[in-house]
Coordinates of C-alpha atoms in Angstrom, one line a residue:
Chain A
M1 CA -50.2 -32.0 -35.8
T2 CA -46.8 -30.9 -34.6
P3 CA -45.8 -30.6 -31.0
N4 CA -46.0 -26.7 -31.3
E5 CA -49.5 -27.0 -32.8
R6 CA -50.6 -29.1 -30.1
A7 CA -49.2 -26.8 -27.4
E8 CA -50.9 -23.9 -29.1
L9 CA -54.3 -25.6 -28.6
Y10 CA -53.4 -26.2 -24.9
R11 CA -52.7 -22.4 -24.7
R12 CA -56.1 -21.4 -26.2
M13 CA -58.0 -23.7 -23.9
L14 CA -56.1 -22.4 -21.0
T15 CA -56.9 -18.9 -21.9
I16 CA -60.4 -19.6 -22.0
R17 CA -60.3 -21.4 -18.8
R18 CA -58.4 -18.9 -16.9
A19 CA -60.4 -16.0 -18.3
E20 CA -63.6 -17.6 -17.1
E21 CA -62.1 -18.4 -13.8
R22 CA -61.1 -14.6 -13.3
L23 CA -64.7 -13.7 -14.4
Q24 CA -66.1 -16.2 -11.7
K25 CA -64.0 -14.4 -9.1
L26 CA -64.9 -11.0 -10.4
F27 CA -68.7 -12.1 -10.4
A28 CA -68.3 -13.3 -6.8
D29 CA -66.9 -9.8 -5.9
G30 CA -70.0 -8.1 -7.4
L31 CA -67.9 -6.6 -10.3
V32 CA -69.8 -8.4 -13.3
P33 CA -73.3 -6.9 -13.9
G34 CA -76.0 -9.2 -15.0
F35 CA -75.9 -13.0 -15.4
L36 CA -72.8 -15.1 -16.1
H37 CA -72.9 -18.5 -17.8
L38 CA -69.5 -20.2 -17.7
S39 CA -68.2 -22.9 -20.1
I40 CA -65.7 -24.4 -17.9
G41 CA -65.1 -28.0 -19.0
Q42 CA -66.2 -27.2 -22.5
E43 CA -63.1 -25.3 -23.9
A44 CA -62.0 -28.2 -26.3
V45 CA -64.9 -27.6 -28.5
P46 CA -64.5 -24.1 -29.6
V47 CA -60.7 -24.4 -29.8
G48 CA -60.8 -27.6 -31.8
V49 CA -63.4 -26.2 -34.2
S50 CA -61.6 -22.8 -34.6
R51 CA -58.5 -24.5 -35.7
A52 CA -60.3 -25.2 -38.9
L53 CA -61.6 -21.5 -39.4
T54 CA -60.2 -18.5 -40.9
E55 CA -61.1 -14.8 -39.8
A56 CA -63.6 -14.5 -42.8
D57 CA -65.5 -17.5 -41.6
T58 CA -68.6 -16.6 -39.3
V59 CA -69.6 -18.2 -36.0
S60 CA -72.5 -17.4 -33.8
S61 CA -73.1 -18.6 -30.3
N62 CA -75.3 -18.8 -27.5
H63 CA -75.6 -17.7 -23.7
R64 CA -72.6 -19.8 -22.8
G65 CA -70.4 -18.1 -25.4
H66 CA -67.1 -16.9 -23.8
G67 CA -65.2 -19.9 -25.2
H68 CA -66.6 -19.6 -28.7
T69 CA -65.8 -15.8 -28.7
L70 CA -62.3 -16.0 -27.5
A71 CA -61.4 -19.0 -29.7
K72 CA -62.5 -16.8 -32.8
G73 CA -59.7 -14.5 -31.9
V74 CA -61.3 -11.5 -30.3
D75 CA -59.2 -9.1 -28.4
L76 CA -58.9 -10.2 -24.7
T77 CA -59.1 -6.8 -23.2
G78 CA -61.9 -5.8 -25.3
F79 CA -63.6 -9.0 -24.1
F80 CA -63.0 -8.5 -20.5
A81 CA -64.1 -4.7 -20.8
E82 CA -67.5 -5.9 -22.5
I83 CA -68.3 -8.5 -19.9
L84 CA -67.6 -5.8 -17.2
G85 CA -69.9 -3.5 -19.0
K86 CA -67.3 -0.8 -19.9
A87 CA -67.3 1.8 -22.7
T88 CA -64.1 0.3 -24.1
G89 CA -65.8 -3.3 -24.4
L90 CA -66.0 -4.9 -27.9
C91 CA -69.7 -3.8 -27.9
R92 CA -69.1 -0.6 -25.9
G93 CA -70.7 -2.0 -23.0
R94 CA -74.1 -2.6 -24.6
G95 CA -74.0 -6.3 -24.9
G96 CA -72.2 -7.9 -22.1
S97 CA -71.7 -11.7 -21.7
M98 CA -74.9 -12.9 -23.4
H99 CA -74.6 -10.6 -26.4
V100 CA -70.8 -10.2 -27.1
A101 CA -69.7 -10.0 -30.6
D102 CA -67.0 -8.9 -32.9
L103 CA -68.1 -8.6 -36.4
S104 CA -64.7 -7.8 -37.7
K105 CA -63.5 -11.2 -36.5
G106 CA -66.6 -12.9 -38.0
M107 CA -68.0 -13.5 -34.5
L108 CA -71.8 -12.7 -35.1
G109 CA -72.8 -12.6 -31.4
A110 CA -73.5 -14.7 -28.5
N111 CA -77.3 -14.9 -27.9
G112 CA -79.6 -14.7 -25.2
I113 CA -82.4 -16.7 -26.9
V114 CA -81.8 -20.4 -27.2
A115 CA -81.4 -21.7 -30.8
A116 CA -81.6 -18.1 -32.3
G117 CA -78.0 -18.6 -33.5
L118 CA -79.1 -21.3 -35.9
P119 CA -81.2 -19.3 -38.5
I120 CA -78.7 -16.4 -38.2
T121 CA -75.9 -18.8 -39.1
T122 CA -77.9 -20.4 -41.7
G123 CA -78.3 -17.0 -43.4
S124 CA -74.6 -16.3 -42.9
A125 CA -73.9 -19.5 -44.7
L126 CA -76.2 -18.6 -47.5
A127 CA -74.2 -15.3 -47.9
H128 CA -71.1 -17.2 -48.0
R129 CA -72.4 -19.6 -50.7
M130 CA -73.6 -16.5 -52.7
Q131 CA -70.2 -14.8 -52.4
G132 CA -68.4 -17.8 -53.6
K133 CA -65.2 -17.2 -51.6
G134 CA -65.2 -20.8 -50.0
N135 CA -66.0 -19.2 -46.5
I136 CA -68.2 -21.2 -44.1
A137 CA -70.3 -20.5 -41.0
V138 CA -70.4 -22.4 -37.7
V139 CA -73.1 -22.3 -35.1
Y140 CA -72.5 -23.4 -31.5
F141 CA -75.5 -24.6 -29.6
G142 CA -76.3 -26.9 -26.6
D143 CA -78.3 -30.1 -26.4
G144 CA -81.0 -28.0 -24.8
A145 CA -81.4 -26.1 -28.0
L146 CA -82.5 -29.4 -29.8
A147 CA -86.1 -29.0 -28.4
E148 CA -86.5 -25.8 -30.3
G149 CA -88.4 -25.8 -33.6
L150 CA -85.8 -23.7 -35.4
V151 CA -83.4 -26.5 -35.2
H152 CA -85.6 -28.4 -37.6
E153 CA -86.3 -25.4 -39.9
C154 CA -82.6 -24.8 -40.2
L155 CA -81.5 -28.4 -40.8
N156 CA -84.1 -28.7 -43.4
I157 CA -83.0 -25.5 -45.2
A158 CA -79.3 -26.1 -44.8
K159 CA -79.8 -29.5 -46.6
L160 CA -82.2 -28.3 -49.2
W161 CA -79.9 -25.5 -50.3
S162 CA -76.5 -27.2 -49.7
L163 CA -75.3 -24.4 -47.3
P164 CA -71.8 -24.4 -45.9
I165 CA -72.7 -24.6 -42.2
L166 CA -71.2 -26.7 -39.4
F167 CA -73.8 -27.3 -36.7
V168 CA -71.8 -27.7 -33.6
C169 CA -73.7 -29.3 -30.7
E170 CA -72.1 -29.1 -27.4
N171 CA -73.8 -31.9 -25.5
N172 CA -73.2 -31.5 -21.9
G173 CA -76.3 -33.5 -20.9
W174 CA -78.1 -30.6 -19.2
S175 CA -80.8 -28.3 -20.5
E176 CA -80.4 -25.6 -17.7
F177 CA -81.5 -27.6 -14.7
S178 CA -83.0 -30.6 -16.4
P179 CA -81.2 -33.8 -17.8
T180 CA -81.3 -34.0 -21.6
E181 CA -83.3 -37.4 -21.4
R182 CA -86.3 -35.5 -20.0
Q183 CA -86.1 -32.9 -22.9
L184 CA -85.4 -34.7 -26.0
A185 CA -87.3 -37.8 -27.4
T186 CA -84.7 -38.4 -30.2
S187 CA -81.1 -37.7 -30.6
L188 CA -79.1 -35.5 -32.9
D189 CA -77.6 -38.5 -34.9
K190 CA -81.2 -39.5 -35.8
L191 CA -82.0 -36.0 -36.7
G192 CA -78.8 -35.9 -38.9
K193 CA -79.9 -39.2 -40.6
A194 CA -83.4 -37.9 -41.0
Y195 CA -82.3 -34.8 -43.0
G196 CA -79.6 -36.7 -44.8
I197 CA -76.8 -34.4 -43.3
T198 CA -73.4 -35.8 -42.4
Y199 CA -73.0 -36.3 -38.8
R200 CA -70.0 -36.9 -36.7
E201 CA -69.8 -37.5 -32.9
V202 CA -66.5 -36.9 -31.0
D203 CA -65.5 -36.8 -27.3
G204 CA -65.8 -33.0 -27.0
N205 CA -63.3 -33.0 -24.2
L206 CA -60.4 -34.3 -26.5
V207 CA -59.2 -31.2 -28.2
E208 CA -57.3 -33.0 -31.0
E209 CA -60.3 -35.2 -31.8
V210 CA -62.5 -32.2 -32.2
A211 CA -59.9 -30.3 -34.3
R212 CA -59.4 -33.4 -36.5
A213 CA -63.2 -34.0 -37.1
A214 CA -63.9 -30.3 -37.5
G215 CA -60.9 -30.0 -40.0
K216 CA -62.3 -32.7 -42.2
L217 CA -65.9 -31.5 -42.1
V218 CA -64.9 -27.9 -42.9
A219 CA -62.4 -28.8 -45.6
G220 CA -65.1 -30.7 -47.4
M221 CA -67.7 -27.9 -47.2
R222 CA -65.2 -25.4 -48.4
K223 CA -64.9 -27.5 -51.6
A224 CA -68.5 -28.4 -52.1
P225 CA -71.0 -26.4 -50.0
A226 CA -73.0 -28.7 -47.8
P227 CA -74.1 -28.7 -44.1
A228 CA -72.5 -31.0 -41.4
I229 CA -73.2 -31.8 -37.8
L230 CA -70.6 -32.3 -35.2
E231 CA -71.9 -33.5 -31.8
C232 CA -69.2 -33.0 -29.0
R233 CA -69.8 -34.9 -25.9
T234 CA -68.8 -32.5 -23.2
T235 CA -69.1 -31.6 -19.6
R236 CA -70.5 -28.6 -18.0
V237 CA -68.6 -28.1 -14.6
R238 CA -70.4 -25.0 -13.2
G239 CA -74.1 -24.4 -12.9
H240 CA -76.4 -23.1 -15.5
F241 CA -75.3 -19.8 -14.3
E242 CA -73.1 -18.5 -11.7
G243 CA -75.1 -18.7 -8.3
D244 CA -76.7 -22.0 -9.5
R245 CA -75.8 -24.5 -6.7
Q246 CA -76.7 -27.5 -8.9
D247 CA -78.6 -29.2 -6.1
Y248 CA -80.2 -31.2 -8.9
R249 CA -77.0 -33.0 -9.8
D250 CA -75.5 -36.1 -8.2
S251 CA -72.3 -35.6 -6.3
D252 CA -71.0 -38.7 -8.2
E253 CA -71.5 -37.1 -11.5
I254 CA -69.8 -33.8 -10.4
A255 CA -66.9 -35.7 -8.8
A256 CA -66.4 -37.6 -12.1
L257 CA -65.9 -34.5 -14.2
D258 CA -62.4 -33.9 -13.1
A259 CA -61.1 -37.0 -14.8
R260 CA -62.7 -35.7 -18.1
D261 CA -61.2 -32.2 -17.8
P262 CA -60.2 -31.2 -21.4
I263 CA -57.1 -29.2 -20.3
R264 CA -55.9 -31.9 -18.0
L265 CA -56.5 -34.6 -20.7
C266 CA -54.5 -32.4 -23.2
A267 CA -51.7 -31.8 -20.9
E268 CA -51.4 -35.5 -20.2
A269 CA -51.3 -36.2 -23.8
L270 CA -48.7 -33.7 -24.5
I271 CA -46.5 -35.0 -21.7
A272 CA -46.9 -38.6 -22.8
A273 CA -45.9 -37.5 -26.4
G274 CA -42.7 -36.2 -24.9
L275 CA -43.3 -32.5 -24.3
D276 CA -41.3 -31.1 -21.5
D277 CA -43.4 -30.1 -18.6
A278 CA -41.6 -26.7 -18.4
V279 CA -43.3 -25.7 -21.7
L280 CA -46.7 -26.1 -20.2
T281 CA -45.5 -24.3 -17.0
A282 CA -44.3 -21.4 -19.3
I283 CA -47.6 -21.3 -21.2
A284 CA -49.5 -21.1 -18.0
A285 CA -47.3 -18.3 -16.8
E286 CA -47.8 -16.4 -20.1
V287 CA -51.6 -16.9 -20.0
E288 CA -51.9 -15.8 -16.4
A289 CA -50.0 -12.6 -17.2
E290 CA -52.2 -11.9 -20.2
I291 CA -55.4 -12.4 -18.3
E292 CA -54.2 -10.3 -15.5
A293 CA -53.2 -7.4 -17.8
A294 CA -56.5 -7.7 -19.7
T295 CA -58.5 -7.6 -16.3
E296 CA -56.6 -4.6 -15.0
T297 CA -57.1 -2.6 -18.2
A298 CA -60.7 -3.5 -18.3
L299 CA -61.3 -2.8 -14.6
A300 CA -59.8 0.6 -15.0
A301 CA -61.9 1.5 -18.2
P302 CA -64.6 4.0 -17.8
L303 CA -68.3 3.0 -17.8
P304 CA -70.4 4.1 -20.8
E305 CA -71.8 7.7 -20.8
A306 CA -75.4 7.6 -19.7
G307 CA -76.0 10.3 -22.4
D308 CA -75.3 7.8 -25.1
I309 CA -78.5 5.8 -24.5
L310 CA -79.8 6.5 -28.0
A311 CA -76.6 6.0 -29.8
D312 CA -76.6 3.2 -32.5
V313 CA -80.2 2.3 -32.2
Y314 CA -80.1 3.3 -35.9
T315 CA -77.4 3.9 -38.3
R316 CA -78.6 7.2 -39.5
A317 CA -79.6 9.9 -37.1
E318 CA -83.5 10.2 -36.7
V319 CA -85.3 12.5 -39.0
Chain B
M1 CA -96.3 9.5 -66.1
A2 CA -97.7 6.0 -66.7
E3 CA -100.4 4.4 -64.7
T4 CA -99.4 1.2 -62.8
R5 CA -101.0 -1.0 -60.3
Y6 CA -99.7 -1.1 -56.7
I7 CA -98.5 -4.7 -56.9
K8 CA -96.7 -3.9 -60.1
A9 CA -94.9 -1.0 -58.6
V10 CA -93.7 -3.4 -55.8
N11 CA -92.4 -5.7 -58.6
Q12 CA -90.7 -3.0 -60.4
A13 CA -88.9 -1.7 -57.2
L14 CA -87.6 -5.2 -56.6
K15 CA -86.5 -5.7 -60.1
D16 CA -84.8 -2.4 -60.2
A17 CA -83.1 -2.8 -56.8
M18 CA -81.9 -6.2 -57.9
R19 CA -80.4 -4.8 -61.1
D20 CA -78.8 -1.9 -59.2
D21 CA -77.2 -4.0 -56.3
P22 CA -75.9 -7.5 -56.8
T23 CA -76.1 -8.0 -53.0
V24 CA -80.0 -7.7 -53.0
F25 CA -81.7 -11.0 -53.0
L26 CA -85.1 -12.3 -52.3
I27 CA -86.4 -15.0 -49.9
G28 CA -89.9 -16.2 -49.0
E29 CA -92.6 -18.7 -49.5
D30 CA -93.3 -19.2 -53.2
V31 CA -91.6 -16.0 -54.2
G32 CA -89.7 -17.9 -57.0
A33 CA -91.4 -20.2 -59.4
A34 CA -94.9 -19.0 -58.4
G35 CA -94.0 -15.3 -58.4
G36 CA -95.4 -14.7 -54.8
S37 CA -98.8 -15.4 -53.4
F38 CA -99.9 -11.9 -54.7
K39 CA -97.5 -11.9 -57.6
A40 CA -95.1 -9.2 -56.2
T41 CA -92.1 -11.2 -57.4
R42 CA -93.4 -12.4 -60.7
D43 CA -90.8 -13.1 -63.4
L44 CA -87.9 -12.3 -60.9
L45 CA -86.7 -15.8 -60.7
D46 CA -86.4 -16.0 -64.4
L47 CA -84.7 -12.8 -64.6
Y48 CA -82.2 -13.2 -61.8
G49 CA -82.0 -16.9 -61.2
P50 CA -82.2 -19.2 -58.3
E51 CA -79.0 -17.8 -56.7
R52 CA -80.9 -14.5 -56.0
V53 CA -84.5 -15.7 -55.5
Y54 CA -85.1 -18.3 -53.0
D55 CA -88.3 -20.3 -52.8
A56 CA -88.3 -21.1 -49.1
P57 CA -90.0 -23.8 -47.2
I58 CA -92.9 -22.8 -45.1
A59 CA -90.7 -21.8 -42.1
E60 CA -91.3 -17.9 -41.2
A61 CA -88.9 -17.8 -38.3
A62 CA -86.1 -19.4 -40.3
I63 CA -86.7 -17.1 -43.4
T64 CA -86.5 -14.1 -41.2
G65 CA -83.4 -15.3 -39.3
I66 CA -81.7 -16.2 -42.5
A67 CA -82.3 -12.6 -43.6
V68 CA -80.6 -11.4 -40.4
G69 CA -77.6 -13.6 -40.8
A70 CA -77.2 -12.8 -44.6
A71 CA -77.5 -9.2 -43.8
L72 CA -74.8 -9.5 -41.1
T73 CA -72.5 -11.1 -43.7
G74 CA -72.7 -8.5 -46.4
M75 CA -75.9 -9.2 -48.3
K76 CA -79.2 -7.1 -48.6
P77 CA -82.0 -9.6 -48.2
V78 CA -85.6 -8.8 -49.0
A79 CA -87.7 -11.3 -47.1
E80 CA -91.5 -11.8 -47.9
I81 CA -93.9 -13.1 -45.2
M82 CA -97.1 -13.9 -47.1
F83 CA -99.5 -12.4 -44.6
M84 CA -98.6 -10.0 -41.8
D85 CA -100.4 -12.4 -39.5
F86 CA -97.5 -14.8 -39.9
I87 CA -94.9 -12.4 -38.4
T88 CA -96.0 -13.8 -35.1
L89 CA -93.8 -16.7 -36.1
S90 CA -90.9 -14.3 -37.0
M91 CA -91.0 -12.2 -33.9
D92 CA -88.0 -13.4 -32.0
M93 CA -85.8 -12.8 -35.3
L94 CA -87.3 -9.3 -35.7
V95 CA -87.5 -8.2 -32.0
N96 CA -84.5 -9.8 -30.4
Q97 CA -82.2 -10.2 -33.3
A98 CA -82.7 -7.8 -36.3
A99 CA -83.8 -4.8 -34.1
K100 CA -81.0 -5.1 -31.4
A101 CA -78.0 -6.3 -33.4
R102 CA -76.7 -2.8 -34.1
S103 CA -77.3 -1.5 -30.7
M104 CA -76.3 -4.4 -28.6
F105 CA -73.1 -4.9 -30.6
G106 CA -72.2 -1.3 -29.9
G107 CA -72.6 0.0 -33.5
Q108 CA -70.2 -2.5 -35.0
G109 CA -72.5 -3.1 -38.0
S110 CA -76.1 -3.0 -39.1
V111 CA -78.7 -5.3 -40.4
P112 CA -79.7 -4.0 -43.9
M113 CA -82.8 -6.3 -44.3
V114 CA -86.2 -5.6 -45.7
L115 CA -89.2 -7.6 -44.7
R116 CA -92.2 -7.2 -46.9
T117 CA -95.7 -8.3 -45.7
P118 CA -99.2 -7.4 -46.4
H119 CA -101.7 -6.4 -43.8
G120 CA -105.3 -5.3 -43.8
G121 CA -108.9 -6.7 -44.5
G122 CA -111.4 -6.3 -47.2
L123 CA -110.8 -9.7 -48.7
N124 CA -112.9 -11.6 -46.1
A125 CA -109.6 -13.5 -45.4
G126 CA -110.7 -13.8 -41.8
P127 CA -109.1 -13.5 -38.3
Q128 CA -105.7 -15.0 -39.3
H129 CA -105.1 -13.3 -42.7
S130 CA -106.2 -9.8 -42.2
Q131 CA -104.5 -8.3 -39.1
C132 CA -102.7 -4.9 -39.0
L133 CA -99.8 -5.5 -36.5
E134 CA -97.7 -2.6 -37.5
A135 CA -98.1 -1.1 -34.0
W136 CA -96.2 -4.1 -32.4
L137 CA -93.2 -3.5 -34.7
A138 CA -93.2 0.3 -34.3
H139 CA -92.9 -0.3 -30.6
V140 CA -89.5 -2.0 -31.1
P141 CA -86.5 0.3 -31.0
G142 CA -84.2 -0.5 -33.9
L143 CA -87.0 -1.4 -36.4
K144 CA -88.4 0.9 -39.1
V145 CA -91.9 0.5 -40.4
V146 CA -93.1 2.0 -43.7
V147 CA -96.8 1.6 -45.1
P148 CA -97.2 2.8 -48.7
S149 CA -100.8 4.1 -49.5
N150 CA -100.5 4.1 -53.4
P151 CA -98.5 2.7 -56.2
A152 CA -95.8 5.4 -56.6
D153 CA -95.2 5.2 -52.9
A154 CA -95.1 1.5 -52.9
Y155 CA -92.1 1.8 -55.5
S156 CA -90.3 4.6 -53.6
L157 CA -90.8 3.4 -50.1
L158 CA -89.5 0.0 -51.0
R159 CA -86.4 1.3 -52.7
A160 CA -85.7 3.5 -49.8
A161 CA -86.2 0.6 -47.5
I162 CA -83.8 -1.6 -49.5
D163 CA -81.3 1.3 -49.5
D164 CA -81.6 1.7 -45.8
P165 CA -78.7 0.2 -43.6
D166 CA -81.2 -0.8 -40.9
P167 CA -84.1 -3.5 -40.9
V168 CA -87.0 -2.0 -42.4
I169 CA -90.6 -3.7 -42.5
V170 CA -92.5 -2.6 -45.4
V171 CA -96.1 -3.2 -44.8
E172 CA -98.2 -3.3 -47.9
N173 CA -102.1 -3.5 -48.2
K174 CA -103.7 -6.5 -49.7
A175 CA -106.8 -4.4 -50.6
L176 CA -104.6 -1.9 -52.4
Y177 CA -102.7 -4.4 -54.5
A178 CA -105.0 -3.9 -57.5
M179 CA -105.1 -0.1 -56.9
K180 CA -104.1 1.9 -60.0
G181 CA -102.0 5.1 -59.7
E182 CA -99.7 7.4 -61.5
M183 CA -95.9 6.3 -61.6
P184 CA -93.7 9.3 -62.3
E185 CA -91.0 8.6 -65.0
T186 CA -88.4 9.4 -62.4
P187 CA -89.6 7.9 -59.2
E188 CA -89.6 10.2 -56.2
K189 CA -86.8 9.6 -53.6
I190 CA -88.6 9.2 -50.2
E191 CA -86.8 9.7 -47.1
I192 CA -88.2 7.2 -44.5
G193 CA -89.8 9.2 -41.7
K194 CA -91.0 12.0 -43.9
A195 CA -94.8 12.4 -44.4
R196 CA -96.5 13.7 -47.5
I197 CA -99.6 16.1 -47.5
A198 CA -102.1 14.2 -49.5
R199 CA -104.7 17.0 -49.5
A200 CA -104.2 20.5 -48.1
G201 CA -106.8 22.0 -45.8
R202 CA -107.2 24.6 -43.2
D203 CA -110.0 23.5 -40.8
A204 CA -108.9 20.1 -39.5
T205 CA -106.0 17.6 -39.9
V206 CA -106.5 13.8 -40.6
V207 CA -103.4 11.7 -40.1
A208 CA -103.5 8.3 -41.9
Y209 CA -101.3 5.8 -43.5
G210 CA -101.8 2.8 -46.0
A211 CA -105.5 2.2 -47.1
A212 CA -106.8 4.7 -44.4
V213 CA -105.4 7.5 -46.6
G214 CA -107.9 6.8 -49.4
M215 CA -110.7 6.7 -46.9
A216 CA -109.5 10.0 -45.3
E217 CA -109.4 11.6 -48.8
A218 CA -113.0 10.4 -49.3
A219 CA -114.1 11.9 -46.0
A220 CA -112.3 15.2 -46.9
E221 CA -114.5 15.2 -50.0
V222 CA -117.6 15.0 -48.0
M223 CA -116.6 17.8 -45.6
A224 CA -115.5 20.0 -48.5
A225 CA -119.1 19.9 -49.8
E226 CA -119.9 21.4 -46.6
G227 CA -117.4 24.1 -46.7
V228 CA -114.9 22.5 -44.3
E229 CA -111.4 22.1 -45.6
V230 CA -109.6 19.0 -44.3
E231 CA -105.9 18.4 -44.6
V232 CA -104.9 14.9 -45.1
I233 CA -101.5 13.7 -44.0
D234 CA -100.1 10.5 -45.5
L235 CA -97.6 9.4 -42.8
R236 CA -95.8 6.9 -45.2
S237 CA -93.6 5.8 -42.4
V238 CA -95.0 5.0 -38.9
Q239 CA -91.6 4.5 -37.4
P240 CA -90.1 6.9 -37.4
W241 CA -93.1 9.2 -37.9
D242 CA -93.0 12.7 -38.9
E243 CA -94.0 14.5 -35.7
A244 CA -92.9 17.9 -37.2
C245 CA -95.3 17.7 -40.1
V246 CA -98.2 16.7 -38.0
L247 CA -97.5 19.4 -35.4
E248 CA -97.1 21.9 -38.1
S249 CA -100.4 21.0 -39.7
L250 CA -102.2 21.0 -36.3
S251 CA -100.8 24.4 -35.7
R252 CA -102.8 25.7 -38.7
T253 CA -105.9 23.6 -38.4
H254 CA -106.3 23.2 -34.6
N255 CA -108.2 20.0 -34.9
L256 CA -106.8 16.4 -35.2
V257 CA -108.2 13.1 -36.3
V258 CA -106.0 10.0 -36.5
V259 CA -107.1 7.0 -38.7
H260 CA -105.8 3.5 -39.2
E261 CA -107.2 0.1 -40.2
A262 CA -105.5 -1.5 -37.2
V263 CA -107.3 -2.0 -33.9
E264 CA -107.7 1.5 -32.3
A265 CA -106.6 0.6 -28.7
F266 CA -103.0 0.8 -28.1
G267 CA -102.3 1.6 -31.7
V268 CA -100.1 3.8 -33.8
G269 CA -102.9 6.5 -33.4
A270 CA -102.6 6.4 -29.6
E271 CA -98.8 7.4 -29.9
I272 CA -99.7 10.2 -32.3
A273 CA -102.5 11.5 -30.0
A274 CA -100.4 11.3 -27.0
R275 CA -97.5 13.3 -28.5
M276 CA -99.9 15.8 -30.0
A277 CA -101.7 16.3 -26.7
D278 CA -98.4 17.0 -25.2
I279 CA -96.3 19.1 -27.6
G280 CA -99.3 20.4 -29.5
F281 CA -101.6 21.0 -26.4
D282 CA -101.8 24.8 -27.0
E283 CA -102.8 24.3 -30.5
L284 CA -105.8 22.1 -29.9
D285 CA -109.4 23.5 -30.3
G286 CA -111.1 20.0 -29.9
P287 CA -110.4 16.5 -28.7
I288 CA -108.0 14.4 -30.7
V289 CA -110.2 11.7 -32.1
R290 CA -109.0 8.2 -33.2
V291 CA -110.7 6.0 -35.9
G292 CA -109.7 2.4 -36.1
A293 CA -111.0 -1.1 -35.8
P294 CA -112.9 -2.1 -32.7
F295 CA -111.3 -4.2 -30.1
A296 CA -112.1 -7.6 -31.7
P297 CA -110.4 -10.0 -34.1
S298 CA -110.8 -9.2 -37.6
P299 CA -114.0 -11.1 -38.6
F300 CA -114.6 -13.2 -41.6
G301 CA -118.3 -12.6 -42.6
K302 CA -119.0 -9.8 -45.2
T303 CA -121.3 -7.7 -42.9
L304 CA -119.0 -8.1 -40.0
E305 CA -115.9 -7.3 -41.9
E306 CA -117.5 -4.2 -43.4
A307 CA -118.6 -3.0 -39.9
Y308 CA -115.2 -3.6 -38.5
R309 CA -113.0 -1.7 -41.0
P310 CA -112.9 2.2 -40.8
N311 CA -114.4 4.0 -43.7
A312 CA -115.1 7.6 -44.8
D313 CA -118.5 7.9 -42.9
R314 CA -116.6 7.1 -39.6
I315 CA -113.9 9.6 -40.3
V316 CA -116.5 12.3 -41.2
A317 CA -118.2 11.6 -37.8
A318 CA -114.8 11.8 -36.1
L319 CA -114.2 15.1 -37.8
R320 CA -117.6 16.4 -36.7
R321 CA -116.8 15.5 -33.1
T322 CA -113.6 17.4 -33.1
L323 CA -115.0 20.4 -34.8
A324 CA -118.1 20.6 -32.7

């Protein structure tokens, strides 16, 4: 990876971080309708994985999907407008944080139902295989999803049918308010072994490691369609949703998160490799400006017309 | 005109749709090598190969979700769920995913998938293999639900469903699979949401769909012998349903009976009755009477199942009540 490429990964992670921090503030100010699940601390996973993807590849996501969405290259202003429920949003204000999508970018949707992205992505991978263009599908899910039955249905079918799907597990150790060890009697590496699916584990807070592992797995499945699992050990800094005070977590655990911050780790690595600190400062300023512009535009955008309530329920008008 | 069986018409529709559109593919339990539990997909694996006919493991939720994802990625999947009772396992994928994708993504795309599944009793298949659950699906904005009552409609409604850009559930009827009927040389093009007048009449209207259409026609014969002319409307589609057709008929006959094999309470008939009691209130000369299954699980034993399913006698009784 060239210094420029590494700096680009830093920029993308920082964009997600600053976007979510801005949303956090907007939420506190009462400007974000509904629920907000932030992925602060997990940015290296989608940024690292997306480095291996083209626009024609498809991804689907979960309730904690801002990072996955932005990393797939969606428009930042449309993204903010959607989370704020505006008519100019990517989904015209109908989806919001938990259902944001941009089909033109291969982003098949965040999802409010845990593990629902797995079969949808398995189907997308089947379509890719049938279309024979070498495109692949990626599904992001948390360790909490591993208790869902659909995980097993999809691992089984993906293996049986040699589908080009990358199962990306963001293991942050928490299933909502419960630690994973109280939720899961096994582990993903064992499930991978059981189904005969290639499994890799990486430190999900080291963006270059994620990129390297994903790049290798994706290159392989483009050549010969087959599923793979990438388990990324990562950190959820905020609560399950904004407003969750995380009383169930040890203060020691939370205090230790800072040392594993993926953006800080990336910056340290870049500096150690000889990058001028001024480059990072300049990136930060550019990102700030972009976020600010997107936020301002989105805040000024109109709300959806109440009269549009029946639009797009069906493609053709009702008979 | 050639005579064909309902199940053969389904098979022909799949065969023709796959010939006409290379993005159409089949997925379901035993739809390939075995040709389907009821043989709806017979020979299609040989004809189109394993890249277009997928014998899926017994995993209804995944089958349905795979159809959603493939549809969002440019394909036209036709999934089979072997018995309608098993859609309980597919419900998240139908209700939260397929139905909502277009709307919640702001009209960016659609989910052009079809899910075929047989409902209905008459085979002593018992409480978990006989249910008619179409009202659940008709209740979900974003889904369409069609229920063919005869072989020609089984062909045309399935073709219309596959051509439709939105998710369509095609509810077939197990008891009708062996039914023979005329198949026109050039099959009719049916617009989903349009009903068919199965029998014209001036004294009362019976609205039915699926296997209940035949029962309603038999009841109309009985009434005709007494000089009462009953109009039978075959809804063909329960979501959307042809409100204008029913209202127009009611405005001529002034009496309405709604029949389905599904449990009467909270069913499709309740919706039709409620709408007609509202927009057709001035046309009504008698109560709107529903005929459906009693509020009990579909029973196994022969005498019980016979008593459970609607029949011509019960429709005749309902007609006498509204005409009284």
